[in-house]
Every structure is written in structure tokens, then in C-alpha cells.
Coordinates of C-alpha atoms and ligand atoms in Angstrom, one line a residue:
M1 CA 0.3 -8.6 0.5
C2 CA -1.8 -11.2 -1.3
G3 CA -5.5 -10.6 -1.9
I4 CA -8.2 -12.9 -0.9
A5 CA -11.8 -12.8 -2.1
G6 CA -14.8 -15.0 -1.8
Y7 CA -18.5 -15.2 -2.9
V8 CA -21.6 -16.7 -1.4
G9 CA -24.9 -16.1 -3.1
S10 CA -26.9 -17.4 -6.0
R11 CA -24.8 -16.3 -9.0
D12 CA -21.9 -18.3 -10.6
A13 CA -19.1 -17.8 -8.1
A14 CA -16.1 -18.4 -10.3
P15 CA -16.2 -15.5 -12.7
L16 CA -17.3 -13.1 -9.9
I17 CA -14.4 -14.2 -7.7
V18 CA -11.9 -13.8 -10.6
D19 CA -13.3 -10.2 -11.1
C20 CA -12.9 -9.5 -7.4
L21 CA -9.4 -10.8 -7.5
K22 CA -8.6 -8.7 -10.5
R23 CA -9.4 -5.6 -8.4
L24 CA -7.1 -6.8 -5.7
E25 CA -4.2 -7.5 -8.0
Y26 CA -2.3 -4.5 -6.6
R27 CA -1.8 -6.7 -3.4
G28 CA 0.1 -9.4 -5.3
Y29 CA 0.1 -10.9 -8.8
D30 CA 2.6 -13.7 -9.1
S31 CA 0.0 -16.5 -9.1
C32 CA -3.7 -17.0 -8.4
G33 CA -6.4 -19.6 -7.8
I34 CA -10.0 -20.3 -6.9
A35 CA -12.0 -23.1 -5.3
V36 CA -15.8 -23.4 -5.8
V37 CA -18.1 -25.7 -4.0
D38 CA -21.4 -27.0 -5.2
S39 CA -23.6 -29.9 -4.6
H40 CA -21.2 -32.2 -6.5
G41 CA -18.0 -31.4 -4.7
M42 CA -15.1 -28.9 -5.0
F43 CA -13.6 -27.4 -8.1
V44 CA -10.1 -26.1 -7.7
R45 CA -7.9 -24.3 -10.3
K46 CA -4.6 -22.5 -9.8
S47 CA -2.3 -20.7 -12.2
V48 CA 1.0 -18.9 -12.3
G49 CA 0.9 -15.5 -13.9
S50 CA -1.8 -13.1 -14.8
L51 CA -5.4 -13.2 -13.8
D52 CA -6.4 -12.3 -17.4
A53 CA -5.1 -15.7 -18.7
F54 CA -6.6 -17.4 -15.6
R55 CA -10.0 -15.9 -16.4
E56 CA -9.9 -17.5 -19.8
A57 CA -9.1 -20.9 -18.3
I58 CA -12.0 -20.5 -15.8
E59 CA -14.4 -19.5 -18.5
A60 CA -13.5 -22.5 -20.5
A61 CA -14.0 -24.8 -17.5
S62 CA -17.1 -22.9 -16.4
P63 CA -17.5 -24.5 -12.9
A64 CA -20.9 -24.6 -11.5
G65 CA -21.4 -23.4 -7.9
S66 CA -22.3 -20.2 -6.2
V67 CA -20.0 -20.5 -3.2
G68 CA -16.3 -20.0 -3.5
I69 CA -13.0 -18.5 -2.5
G70 CA -9.9 -17.2 -4.4
H71 CA -6.5 -15.7 -3.9
T72 CA -3.9 -13.6 -5.8
R73 CA -0.5 -14.2 -4.4
W74 CA 2.6 -12.3 -3.4
A75 CA 5.0 -15.0 -2.4
T76 CA 6.4 -15.0 1.2
H77 CA 7.0 -18.8 1.8
G78 CA 7.9 -21.0 -1.2
K79 CA 8.7 -20.0 -4.7
V80 CA 6.3 -18.8 -7.3
D81 CA 4.7 -22.0 -8.8
Q82 CA 1.4 -23.7 -9.1
R83 CA 2.0 -25.9 -6.0
N84 CA 2.4 -22.8 -3.8
A85 CA -0.5 -20.9 -5.3
H86 CA -3.7 -20.8 -3.1
P87 CA -6.2 -22.3 -2.4
H88 CA -4.5 -25.0 -0.3
L89 CA -6.4 -28.2 0.5
S90 CA -6.6 -30.7 3.2
C91 CA -5.1 -34.2 2.4
D92 CA -8.5 -35.5 1.3
G93 CA -9.3 -32.4 -0.7
S94 CA -12.5 -31.8 1.3
I95 CA -11.3 -28.5 2.8
A96 CA -9.9 -25.4 1.0
I97 CA -8.4 -22.3 2.4
V98 CA -7.0 -19.0 1.2
H99 CA -4.8 -17.0 3.5
N100 CA -3.1 -13.6 3.7
G101 CA -0.5 -13.0 6.4
V102 CA 2.3 -14.9 7.8
I103 CA 2.0 -17.9 10.2
N104 CA 5.1 -17.7 12.4
N105 CA 4.8 -21.2 13.9
A106 CA 4.1 -22.9 10.6
D107 CA 7.3 -25.0 10.7
R108 CA 6.4 -26.4 14.1
L109 CA 2.8 -27.1 13.1
R110 CA 4.0 -28.8 9.9
V111 CA 6.2 -31.2 11.9
Q112 CA 3.3 -31.9 14.3
L113 CA 0.8 -32.4 11.5
T114 CA 3.2 -34.6 9.5
R115 CA 3.6 -36.7 12.6
E116 CA -0.2 -37.0 12.7
G117 CA -0.2 -38.4 9.2
H118 CA -0.7 -35.3 7.0
T119 CA 1.0 -34.8 3.7
F120 CA 1.9 -31.4 2.5
A121 CA 1.6 -30.4 -1.1
S122 CA 3.3 -27.0 -1.0
D123 CA 6.1 -25.1 0.7
T124 CA 3.8 -22.4 2.1
D125 CA 3.1 -21.5 5.7
S126 CA -0.6 -21.2 4.8
E127 CA -1.2 -24.8 4.0
V128 CA -1.0 -25.7 7.7
I129 CA -4.4 -24.1 8.2
A130 CA -6.1 -26.6 5.8
H131 CA -4.5 -29.5 7.7
L132 CA -5.3 -28.1 11.1
L133 CA -9.0 -27.8 10.1
E134 CA -8.9 -31.4 8.7
Q135 CA -7.3 -32.7 11.9
G136 CA -9.9 -30.9 14.0
V137 CA -12.7 -32.5 12.1
K138 CA -10.9 -35.9 12.3
D139 CA -10.7 -35.4 16.1
G140 CA -14.5 -35.1 16.2
A141 CA -15.0 -31.3 16.0
S142 CA -17.4 -29.8 13.5
F143 CA -15.9 -27.8 10.7
E144 CA -17.0 -24.6 12.4
R145 CA -15.6 -25.7 15.8
A146 CA -12.3 -26.6 14.2
F147 CA -12.2 -23.1 12.5
L148 CA -12.8 -21.4 15.9
A149 CA -9.8 -23.3 17.3
L150 CA -7.4 -21.5 14.9
P151 CA -6.6 -18.5 17.1
E152 CA -5.3 -21.0 19.8
Q153 CA -3.2 -22.8 17.2
L154 CA -1.8 -20.1 15.0
L155 CA 0.9 -17.5 15.8
G156 CA 1.3 -14.6 13.4
T157 CA -1.1 -12.7 11.2
Y158 CA -3.9 -14.0 9.1
A159 CA -7.0 -13.2 7.1
V160 CA -8.5 -16.7 6.3
L161 CA -11.4 -17.9 4.2
A162 CA -12.2 -21.6 4.5
M163 CA -14.7 -23.9 2.8
S164 CA -15.6 -27.5 3.1
R165 CA -16.9 -29.7 0.4
D166 CA -19.7 -30.8 2.7
S167 CA -21.3 -27.4 3.4
E168 CA -22.0 -24.5 1.0
V169 CA -20.7 -21.9 3.4
V170 CA -17.5 -19.7 3.6
L171 CA -15.9 -19.2 7.0
A172 CA -13.9 -16.0 7.6
M173 CA -11.5 -14.8 10.3
R174 CA -8.8 -12.2 10.6
K175 CA -5.9 -11.3 13.0
G176 CA -3.5 -8.5 12.0
S177 CA -4.4 -8.8 8.3
P178 CA -7.3 -6.9 6.7
L179 CA -10.6 -8.7 5.9
V180 CA -14.0 -7.1 5.2
V181 CA -17.3 -8.4 3.9
G182 CA -19.3 -6.7 1.2
I183 CA -23.0 -7.2 1.8
G184 CA -25.2 -7.4 -1.3
D185 CA -28.7 -8.4 -1.8
G186 CA -28.7 -12.0 -0.6
E187 CA -25.0 -12.3 -1.4
Y188 CA -21.7 -11.8 0.4
F189 CA -18.2 -10.9 -0.7
P190 CA -15.5 -11.4 1.8
A191 CA -12.3 -9.7 0.6
S192 CA -9.0 -8.1 1.6
D193 CA -10.2 -4.7 0.5
I194 CA -13.3 -2.8 -0.6
P195 CA -12.4 -2.2 -4.3
S196 CA -12.7 -6.0 -4.7
F197 CA -16.5 -6.0 -4.6
L198 CA -17.3 -2.4 -5.2
P199 CA -19.2 -2.8 -8.5
N200 CA -21.5 -5.3 -6.7
T201 CA -22.1 -3.5 -3.4
S202 CA -20.9 -0.5 -1.4
R203 CA -22.2 -1.8 2.0
V204 CA -19.4 -3.2 4.1
V205 CA -18.7 -4.8 7.4
Y206 CA -15.3 -4.7 9.1
L207 CA -14.4 -7.9 10.9
G208 CA -13.0 -7.6 14.4
E209 CA -9.9 -9.6 15.3
N210 CA -10.1 -13.4 16.0
E211 CA -13.9 -13.5 15.5
G212 CA -15.2 -16.3 13.3
F213 CA -18.0 -15.6 10.8
V214 CA -20.1 -17.8 8.6
L215 CA -21.4 -16.7 5.3
S216 CA -24.2 -18.7 3.7
R217 CA -27.1 -18.0 1.4
N218 CA -29.2 -17.6 4.6
G219 CA -27.1 -14.7 5.8
M220 CA -23.9 -13.7 7.7
E221 CA -23.5 -14.7 11.3
R222 CA -20.9 -14.5 14.0
L223 CA -19.7 -17.9 15.4
D224 CA -19.5 -18.1 19.1
L225 CA -18.8 -20.9 21.6
E226 CA -21.1 -22.0 24.4
G227 CA -18.9 -24.5 26.2
D228 CA -17.7 -26.6 23.3
R229 CA -20.9 -26.0 21.2
V230 CA -20.8 -23.5 18.3
V231 CA -23.7 -21.1 18.2
H232 CA -24.6 -18.7 15.5
R233 CA -25.1 -15.1 16.6
A234 CA -26.9 -12.4 14.6
D235 CA -25.0 -9.5 16.3
L236 CA -22.7 -8.4 13.6
P237 CA -20.3 -5.4 13.5
A238 CA -22.3 -2.4 12.2
S239 CA -22.2 -2.2 8.4
Q240 CA -21.5 1.1 6.6
F241 CA -21.8 2.4 3.1
V242 CA -18.6 3.5 1.5
N243 CA -18.6 6.5 -0.7
L244 CA -16.5 5.2 -3.6
S245 CA -17.8 5.0 -7.2
P246 CA -16.9 2.0 -9.3
E247 CA -15.3 4.5 -11.8
S248 CA -12.8 5.6 -9.1
I249 CA -11.3 2.1 -9.2
S250 CA -11.3 1.7 -12.9
K251 CA -8.7 2.9 -15.4
G252 CA -11.3 5.2 -16.9
G253 CA -9.8 5.1 -20.4
F254 CA -6.2 5.4 -19.3
E255 CA -3.6 2.9 -20.3
H256 CA -2.5 2.4 -16.7
F257 CA -3.6 3.3 -13.2
M258 CA -0.3 5.0 -12.6
I259 CA -0.8 7.7 -15.3
K260 CA -4.4 8.1 -14.3
E261 CA -3.3 8.7 -10.7
I262 CA -0.5 11.0 -11.7
L263 CA -2.9 13.1 -13.7
D264 CA -5.5 13.0 -10.8
Q265 CA -3.2 15.0 -8.5
A266 CA -4.6 18.4 -9.3
S267 CA -8.2 17.5 -8.5
G268 CA -7.0 15.6 -5.3
L269 CA -5.0 18.7 -4.2
E270 CA -8.1 20.9 -4.8
R271 CA -10.3 18.6 -2.6
L272 CA -7.6 18.6 0.1
I273 CA -7.1 22.3 0.1
Q274 CA -10.8 22.8 0.6
G275 CA -11.4 19.9 3.0
A276 CA -8.4 19.4 5.1
P277 CA -7.8 22.6 7.0
D278 CA -10.9 22.1 9.2
L279 CA -9.8 18.6 10.2
I280 CA -6.3 19.7 10.8
G281 CA -7.5 22.4 13.2
D282 CA -8.4 19.6 15.6
V283 CA -5.0 18.0 15.7
V284 CA -2.8 21.1 15.7
P285 CA -3.3 21.6 19.5
V286 CA -2.4 17.9 20.0
L287 CA 0.9 18.5 18.2
R288 CA 1.5 21.9 19.8
D289 CA 1.2 20.4 23.3
A290 CA 3.4 17.4 22.6
R291 CA 6.8 17.2 24.2
D292 CA 8.1 15.2 21.2
I293 CA 6.7 14.4 17.8
I294 CA 7.6 11.4 15.7
F295 CA 6.7 10.9 12.1
V296 CA 6.7 7.2 11.0
G297 CA 6.1 5.6 7.7
A298 CA 7.6 3.1 5.1
G299 CA 8.8 3.6 1.5
T300 CA 7.3 6.6 -0.1
S301 CA 5.4 7.4 3.1
Y302 CA 8.7 7.5 4.9
H303 CA 10.0 10.0 2.4
A304 CA 7.0 12.2 3.3
C305 CA 8.0 11.9 7.0
L306 CA 11.5 13.2 6.0
F307 CA 9.9 16.1 4.3
G308 CA 8.0 16.7 7.5
E309 CA 11.2 16.7 9.4
Y310 CA 12.7 19.5 7.2
L311 CA 9.5 21.4 7.2
F312 CA 9.1 21.4 11.0
A313 CA 12.7 22.5 11.4
S314 CA 12.4 25.4 8.9
V315 CA 8.8 26.6 9.3
V316 CA 7.7 25.5 12.8
R317 CA 11.2 25.7 14.3
R318 CA 10.5 22.4 16.1
H319 CA 12.6 19.3 16.2
V320 CA 10.7 16.2 15.0
D321 CA 12.1 12.7 14.2
A322 CA 11.3 10.9 11.0
I323 CA 11.5 7.1 11.6
V324 CA 11.2 4.3 9.2
S325 CA 8.4 2.0 10.5
S326 CA 10.4 -1.2 10.6
D327 CA 12.9 0.6 13.0
F328 CA 10.3 2.1 15.2
E329 CA 10.8 -0.5 18.0
H330 CA 14.3 1.0 18.7
H331 CA 12.7 4.3 19.5
A332 CA 9.6 3.2 21.2
E333 CA 11.2 3.2 24.7
L334 CA 11.5 6.9 24.5
L335 CA 7.7 7.5 24.2
D336 CA 5.2 8.3 26.9
S337 CA 2.0 10.2 27.3
H338 CA 3.7 13.4 26.3
S339 CA 4.6 12.0 22.9
V340 CA 2.7 12.2 19.6
V341 CA 3.3 9.7 16.8
V342 CA 2.1 10.7 13.4
A343 CA 1.8 7.6 11.2
L344 CA 1.8 8.2 7.4
S345 CA 0.4 5.5 5.2
Q346 CA -1.4 5.5 1.9
S347 CA -3.1 2.1 2.6
G348 CA -3.4 2.3 6.4
E349 CA -2.5 -1.4 6.3
T350 CA 1.3 -1.5 6.2
L351 CA 2.2 -3.9 9.0
D352 CA 5.3 -2.2 10.3
T353 CA 3.5 1.2 10.5
L354 CA 0.5 -0.4 12.1
E355 CA 2.8 -2.0 14.7
A356 CA 4.4 1.4 15.3
V357 CA 1.0 2.8 16.1
R358 CA 0.3 -0.1 18.5
M359 CA 3.6 0.3 20.2
A360 CA 3.1 4.1 20.6
Q361 CA -0.4 3.5 22.1
D362 CA 1.0 0.9 24.5
R363 CA 3.4 3.5 25.8
G364 CA 0.6 6.0 26.3
A365 CA 1.5 8.2 23.3
R366 CA -1.2 10.0 21.2
T367 CA -1.4 8.8 17.7
I368 CA -2.5 10.5 14.5
A369 CA -3.0 8.5 11.2
V370 CA -2.5 10.4 8.0
T371 CA -3.9 7.9 5.5
N372 CA -5.8 7.4 2.3
G373 CA -7.4 4.3 3.9
E374 CA -10.0 6.2 5.9
L375 CA -11.6 2.9 7.0
S376 CA -8.3 1.0 7.2
S377 CA -6.9 -0.8 10.3
M378 CA -4.7 2.2 11.0
A379 CA -7.6 4.6 10.8
R380 CA -9.6 2.5 13.2
L381 CA -6.6 2.2 15.6
A382 CA -5.3 5.7 15.8
Q383 CA -6.9 8.4 18.0
H384 CA -7.0 11.0 15.2
V385 CA -7.4 10.4 11.5
I386 CA -6.5 12.9 8.7
P387 CA -7.6 11.6 5.3
L388 CA -5.6 12.3 2.2
F389 CA -8.5 13.3 -0.1
A390 CA -6.6 11.5 -2.9
G391 CA -9.2 8.8 -3.9
P392 CA -8.2 5.2 -4.5
E393 CA -4.6 4.7 -5.5
L394 CA -4.3 1.3 -7.2
A395 CA -0.9 1.4 -9.1
V396 CA 1.8 -0.2 -6.9
A397 CA 3.8 3.1 -7.1
A398 CA 2.6 5.7 -4.7
T399 CA 2.1 9.0 -6.6
K400 CA -1.0 11.0 -5.6
S401 CA -0.9 9.8 -2.1
Y402 CA 2.7 11.2 -1.7
T403 CA 1.9 14.7 -2.8
A404 CA -1.2 14.6 -0.6
Q405 CA 0.9 13.6 2.4
L406 CA 3.2 16.5 1.7
A407 CA 0.3 18.9 1.5
I408 CA -1.1 17.7 4.8
L409 CA 2.2 18.1 6.4
A410 CA 2.5 21.6 5.0
L411 CA -0.9 22.3 6.6
F412 CA 0.3 20.9 9.9
G413 CA 3.4 23.1 9.7
E414 CA 1.5 26.2 8.9
G415 CA -1.0 25.5 11.6
L416 CA 1.7 25.1 14.2
A417 CA 3.6 28.1 13.0
N418 CA 0.5 30.1 13.7
Q419 CA 0.5 31.5 10.2
R420 CA -2.6 32.8 8.5
P421 CA -4.3 30.0 6.5
S422 CA -3.5 31.9 3.3
A423 CA 0.2 31.5 4.1
V424 CA -0.1 27.8 3.2
G425 CA -3.2 28.1 1.0
R426 CA -1.4 30.2 -1.5
P427 CA 1.6 27.9 -2.2
L428 CA -0.7 24.9 -2.3
W429 CA -3.0 26.7 -4.9
Q430 CA 0.2 27.6 -6.7
A431 CA 1.2 24.0 -6.7
H432 CA -2.3 23.0 -7.8
D433 CA -2.0 25.4 -10.8
A434 CA 1.5 24.2 -11.6
L435 CA 0.3 20.6 -11.7
F436 CA -1.7 21.3 -14.9
N437 CA 1.4 22.6 -16.7
L438 CA 3.6 19.8 -15.4
T439 CA 1.1 17.1 -16.6
S440 CA 0.3 18.8 -19.9
E441 CA 0.9 16.8 -23.1
A442 CA 3.8 19.1 -24.0
A443 CA 5.4 18.5 -20.6
R444 CA 4.9 14.8 -20.9
H445 CA 6.4 14.8 -24.4
H446 CA 9.5 16.6 -23.0
T447 CA 9.8 14.1 -20.1
R448 CA 9.5 11.3 -22.6
E449 CA 12.6 12.7 -24.4
V450 CA 14.5 12.7 -21.1
A451 CA 13.4 9.1 -20.5
R452 CA 14.7 8.2 -24.0
E453 CA 18.1 9.5 -23.0
L454 CA 18.1 7.4 -19.9
L455 CA 17.4 4.2 -21.9
G456 CA 20.4 2.0 -21.7
A457 CA 22.0 3.9 -18.8
P458 CA 23.1 1.3 -16.2
A459 CA 22.5 3.7 -13.3
V460 CA 21.5 7.2 -12.5
F461 CA 22.3 9.5 -9.5
L462 CA 19.9 12.0 -8.1
T463 CA 20.9 14.8 -5.8
G464 CA 19.4 17.6 -3.8
R465 CA 19.9 19.5 -0.5
G466 CA 17.5 19.9 2.3
R467 CA 13.9 19.1 1.2
H468 CA 15.2 18.6 -2.3
Y469 CA 17.1 15.6 -1.0
V470 CA 13.7 14.1 -0.1
T471 CA 12.6 14.6 -3.7
A472 CA 15.8 12.9 -4.9
L473 CA 15.0 9.9 -2.6
E474 CA 11.4 9.7 -3.8
A475 CA 12.4 10.1 -7.5
A476 CA 15.0 7.4 -7.1
L477 CA 12.4 5.0 -5.6
K478 CA 10.0 5.6 -8.5
L479 CA 12.8 5.0 -11.1
K480 CA 13.8 1.8 -9.2
E481 CA 10.5 0.2 -8.6
V482 CA 8.6 1.2 -11.8
A483 CA 11.4 1.4 -14.4
G484 CA 13.8 -1.1 -13.0
L485 CA 16.7 1.5 -13.1
R486 CA 19.5 1.5 -10.5
A487 CA 18.8 5.0 -9.1
E488 CA 20.9 6.3 -6.2
A489 CA 19.8 9.4 -4.3
L490 CA 22.5 11.4 -2.7
H491 CA 22.5 14.4 -0.5
G492 CA 23.9 17.3 -2.6
G493 CA 26.5 18.0 0.0
E494 CA 27.8 14.4 0.0
M495 CA 29.0 13.9 -3.6
K496 CA 32.6 14.8 -2.8
H497 CA 32.6 12.4 0.2
G498 CA 32.8 9.3 -1.9
T499 CA 30.3 9.0 -4.7
L500 CA 32.3 11.1 -7.2
A501 CA 34.4 7.9 -7.6
L502 CA 31.5 6.3 -9.5
I503 CA 31.0 9.1 -12.1
E504 CA 32.1 8.1 -15.6
D505 CA 31.6 9.5 -19.0
G506 CA 27.9 9.9 -19.6
T507 CA 26.7 9.0 -16.1
P508 CA 23.3 10.7 -15.8
A509 CA 23.0 12.9 -12.7
I510 CA 19.6 14.6 -11.9
H511 CA 19.7 17.7 -9.7
F512 CA 16.8 19.1 -7.8
F513 CA 16.9 22.7 -6.6
D514 CA 15.0 26.0 -6.2
E515 CA 16.2 29.6 -6.5
Q516 CA 17.7 29.6 -3.1
E517 CA 19.7 26.4 -3.7
S518 CA 20.6 27.3 -7.3
P519 CA 24.1 28.7 -6.7
R520 CA 25.3 25.6 -4.7
T521 CA 23.7 23.3 -7.1
E522 CA 25.4 25.1 -10.0
V523 CA 28.8 24.3 -8.3
A524 CA 28.0 20.7 -7.6
A525 CA 26.7 20.1 -11.1
S526 CA 29.7 21.6 -12.7
E527 CA 32.0 19.4 -10.6
L528 CA 30.1 16.4 -11.9
K529 CA 30.1 17.6 -15.4
S530 CA 33.9 18.0 -15.4
R531 CA 34.1 14.3 -14.5
G532 CA 32.0 13.3 -17.5
A533 CA 28.4 13.3 -15.9
R534 CA 25.4 14.2 -18.1
I535 CA 23.5 16.8 -16.1
I536 CA 19.7 16.8 -16.0
S537 CA 18.4 19.8 -13.9
V538 CA 15.0 20.0 -12.3
G539 CA 14.3 23.5 -11.1
P540 CA 13.2 27.0 -12.0
R541 CA 15.9 27.5 -14.7
P542 CA 18.6 25.5 -16.4
L543 CA 22.1 25.3 -14.8
A544 CA 25.1 26.4 -16.8
S545 CA 26.1 22.8 -17.0
S546 CA 22.7 21.3 -17.9
D547 CA 22.5 18.9 -20.8
Q548 CA 18.7 18.6 -20.3
H549 CA 16.4 20.7 -18.1
I550 CA 12.9 20.1 -16.7
R551 CA 11.4 23.4 -15.6
V552 CA 9.7 23.4 -12.2
D553 CA 9.0 26.9 -10.8
D554 CA 9.3 27.5 -7.0
A555 CA 6.1 27.1 -5.1
G556 CA 7.4 28.0 -1.7
I557 CA 6.6 25.5 0.9
A558 CA 4.9 23.3 -1.7
T559 CA 7.9 23.1 -4.1
P560 CA 8.5 19.4 -3.3
I561 CA 4.9 18.7 -4.4
V562 CA 5.5 20.0 -7.9
Q563 CA 9.1 18.9 -8.2
V564 CA 8.3 15.2 -7.9
I565 CA 5.6 15.2 -10.7
P566 CA 8.0 15.1 -13.7
M567 CA 9.9 12.3 -11.9
Q568 CA 6.7 10.3 -11.5
I569 CA 6.1 10.8 -15.2
L570 CA 9.7 10.0 -16.0
A571 CA 9.5 6.7 -14.2
Y572 CA 6.2 5.9 -16.0
E573 CA 7.5 6.8 -19.5
L574 CA 10.8 4.9 -18.9
A575 CA 8.9 1.8 -17.9
K576 CA 6.8 2.0 -21.0
L577 CA 9.9 2.5 -23.2
K578 CA 11.3 -0.6 -21.6
S579 CA 8.1 -2.5 -22.2
M580 CA 7.5 -2.9 -18.4
D581 CA 4.1 -2.8 -16.8
P582 CA 4.2 0.4 -14.7
D583 CA 1.3 -0.8 -12.6
R584 CA 2.8 -4.1 -11.6
P585 CA 6.5 -3.8 -10.9
R586 CA 8.5 -7.0 -10.5
N587 CA 8.5 -8.6 -7.1
L588 CA 6.4 -5.9 -5.5
A589 CA 2.9 -5.5 -4.1
K590 CA 1.2 -2.3 -3.1
S591 CA 0.2 -3.1 0.4
V592 CA 2.9 -4.6 2.6
T593 CA 0.9 -6.5 5.2
V594 CA 3.6 -9.0 6.2
P595 CA 6.8 -8.3 8.2
Ligands
M6R601 O1 0.5 2.2 2.2 P1 1.8 2.7 2.7 O2 2.0 4.2 2.4 O3 2.0 2.5 4.2 O4 2.9 2.0 1.9 C1 4.3 2.2 2.2 C2 5.1 1.6 1.1 O5 4.9 0.3 0.9 C3 4.9 2.3 -0.2 O6 5.0 3.7 -0.1 C4 5.8 1.8 -1.3 O7 7.1 2.2 -1.0 C5 5.4 2.3 -2.7 N1 5.3 1.2 -3.6 C6 6.3 3.3 -3.3 O8 5.9 3.7 -4.5

């Protein structure tokens, strides 16, 4: 959460940094700010709200200077206001920092620094970093030396960029939070993520943990200590070129990233069907030899884990556990070198899932990351990496990454069940073909009509059994986060065990089913209908009690891939009808890199 970006070069830093932040907005968007240093001093500007409005203010001010840092915030400490927006400054305003992460000992440091005479201007944990640097300099250290002392002083996670009015350089360091540097021609773009600088350069360096780097017009160097003296080293981590086009991170003519990404699923699935089986071949023996297998993930990725649990039970005939990342520590004791942990994560940066991978490795377990972040922290940590072939996903809501995760798990399942590749290839191709129909203009029009009926509903219930329960969970999450609708997913067999008490006249209830589940769904839907519920069915044919129906044909093992598509569209259309921004749901950020 929070995006940080900087620039060092010979162009005007301010507009470049604002553009870089704009491409990081998926990491947080409640407030933003920049600091630019030039030969006259430090220009700092912050604002609550959108980067588009901020850009206008920056253009009007047109600060000179070709060295700067910026931040787009997702609040963790302190409410959303201008005081708490980054950059944060030292008391004398000579030092500016931006930070992503959480400083666990900030309260103690704040007391200590206040005692030393520092005055705080915000309620954030991050501000202590500016004052620690200032205190270090006051105590006689150079700015760089004070920066290198941060790992001894800070507990928690951080990606930090720091600047001093007295030197036209940016210092960079990370621990537990992502930070990369884009390397252009005589210019440097430190940032939380690659899309930030992609239109400028595709050459990137990943920073190791707790190493300090200095970026200046003369180059990028690693800071090292010889005794108490700071020396500059030229031995940088190896750079690599990323294979992402600037178009892949633009809306490409669509109104929102979310709809672009929903419609992108057919081509992503095609790439996956063609590219993934070879890679999966390598990890199938690892899974086969494991005594126990655990799937771990958060949010939508956790729902994919649950799908994996049903799939392994029914297709592979093996018990696996699906565990939500933030609960992993309660299960970690059970792991040893006979265990395999499969971490699912779109970003590869979700802190709790990363922690789960670390815990698993500490206990000797093998780890497999299934991630869209092929170069992410998780991908670099895990022993095996299976990419999602989905391309960048920038809307906060996970859509194409979810269906790709399900497809990868289906391939795992088929591999372990020793079935012929065609046994899974066929349903995946079937799902691929169905995606075209489900995303056609006619299908979207029909879904829009269903969305219109949901307008004004205070809540909606979604039910399904077995793997359809997973679809209910995922559809409910989409409706909650994107369209702000209270959506409760229930296991189809659980309605009579309490929830029926909530059904009133007109309560919308969405049922997911396939041919096999159709008779039991028919009964459950009719029980709800007789208590006043309005029935929306999602399956191969309408139920006798359906008020509205969305047709989704069975696609065997791949049915959950196709069934979720109209629900993604429903959430998107409902958000639009409610004049909400589907790409930027309230209070959320895409990448949860804090606890
Ligand atoms: O990047 P990850 O898959 O690890 O992210 C996990 C969740 O934060 C994510 O799925 C979140 O729930 C999405 N906003 C759901 O649409």
C-alpha cells in the first residue's frame, strides 16, 4: 500500500514524478505529494484527493528542479489530510522523505525524538524517518551516514526515498516493502513498482534488503561502510529488461482498467493454456511427493485456494488445506521438509502471504509461488514460480488474475491426477470460448439489466455448493468492494441453518450451480422464493423459481472460471450505475503490503 516514486536526471522532475505516481495509484489514492530539490532549495506540495487535480496544481506552480520524490498514500497511521500526506520533512525542512510500509517502533522513536527537541507535524509513523535523519546529521554524521543507520533504528517494513536540500541526490532503501529502480539514459526512477516508470525505461534493478543506494546524475551507487566512513560502490544488483509494453499498463481506450481486464481474460487464458503446462510439469513431482500441501492466499487469491481445495478433493483425491495468509502462523508449526506450500498472489507482494512463504521456508517446507508478479518479492523468495500469464492487472479488483489462478490450479490437479493433458486442456479451451460469449455486448447488456434491478437493494445473498460456493464468495467480494453493496455469500446447504431469518420480500438471492447441482439448487431457490426472495440464477438453465437468469454453460473442471465472469461484469456495471469509480474502491488499495 502507498506508492513511492522519484526521479533523478536532467528533465523537470515534478511532472515526471506525478506521471509515475499516477501509474502507482492502484497502491493508494487518498492523498499525494512531491518534493523537488534544485539549486535554490526544496519545493514541497501535498494534496488530498486525486492526482489529476494535483497535476494541475503542480503545472501551475511549475517547480524547477530535476531531482525529486513523491508519494501516493493509503493511510495506515493518521487520518487522510494534508498534514499526513507525504513527503514528510525534518524540523528545519532541509530533509524530505517518502515511505511505504509500517514502522513498528514509531511511537517510541517519536517520544525519544521529541525529547531531543524535534517537533512533529503529522500523525504518521513515517515522519520519524525524517527526524532520525536530521538528528543523525545534527550529531555529526553525513546525510548518507545517517541514512545507513536507519536499519539499526527502525523496526518494521519500509521502502524509503530521502532527499536533502543540500545535495541533489535521492537515497533509497527497502526492507520488506518493494522498491525498484528504473534505469534510463542518464536518469533514474526509484519506485514501488515497474509500471510507474515503464514509458520511460524498461531496464530495472531490484534492491536487496537493507542496502542503501544513492542516485545522482553521475549514476547509481551502493552505499557501504568502511568503519564509520561511507564509501560508494559500483557493484549494483544485476539489471534486467522487463517485457511489458506501455500499452499493457494503459486503459487502451477503455473507460476503466477493470473492464479492460475483464475483457482481457480470453487472451490471457489462451496464453496460459499454451504456456503453463510445460512449467507446471516441473512442479507436479514436487506436489506428488509432498506429505502435505497447503494453499495460502488473501482476498480473491484465498478464494482461488478454496477452489484448489475442492478440486484436489474431487479430481486428485488428495486432502489439501486452504489457509488465509493472515492465519498462516497458526498452522506453520505443522510444517517440515515434507510439506509444500503453494502461495497464490496476483501481486506477489501481499505482506501476509510473503510472511507465510518465509515461515514455510524457515520450517524447511518447499514453496511454490503462483503469481502475476513474476519479478515480485514472492517470486524471488519461493523455490518455484508459476506465472499467471495474465499481464498487468491495475484495477483494485482482482479479475483476470483470479481466473488465471483457477486455471493454473486446474492444471495442477490434472497433472497430479495423471490425466492426459487434453483432459484439462479441453475444458480450459471450452472456458476460453465461453468467455467471448459472456463478455459480448449482448451479455453485458443483459448483466446491466440485472444490475439495474439490484440498484437500491440494501443487501444481496449469494449461494452455491462445493466449488460454486467459492464462486459465491468471490462474487460477493466483487460486489462489496467495487459496487459498495452488502453481499453475503452462503453455502447452499446452510441457508436453513439461520440465514433464512433475514429473507424478506424482494431480497435478491443469487444462486450458482451446474447441471449436477441443479436439482438441489432448485429446492433451495424455491424455499427462498416462498419467503419472498427474488431469485437470480447463474447456471446452464433457469430454475423454476428464477426471476432473472444469467446463462453460463457447464465447462467441466473450468466451470468456476466462466461462472465468475458475469459477476465481475455485474459488480462493474452496478458501480457505474451508482456513479462509483470501479477502479478505485473506497478505502482500498490493490497491493496490501502492510500487516
Ligand atoms: O496480490 P494478491 O493476490 O496477494 O492480493 C490479495 C488481495 O489483496 C486481493 O485479492 C484483494 O482481495 C482484491 N482487491 C480483490 O478483488
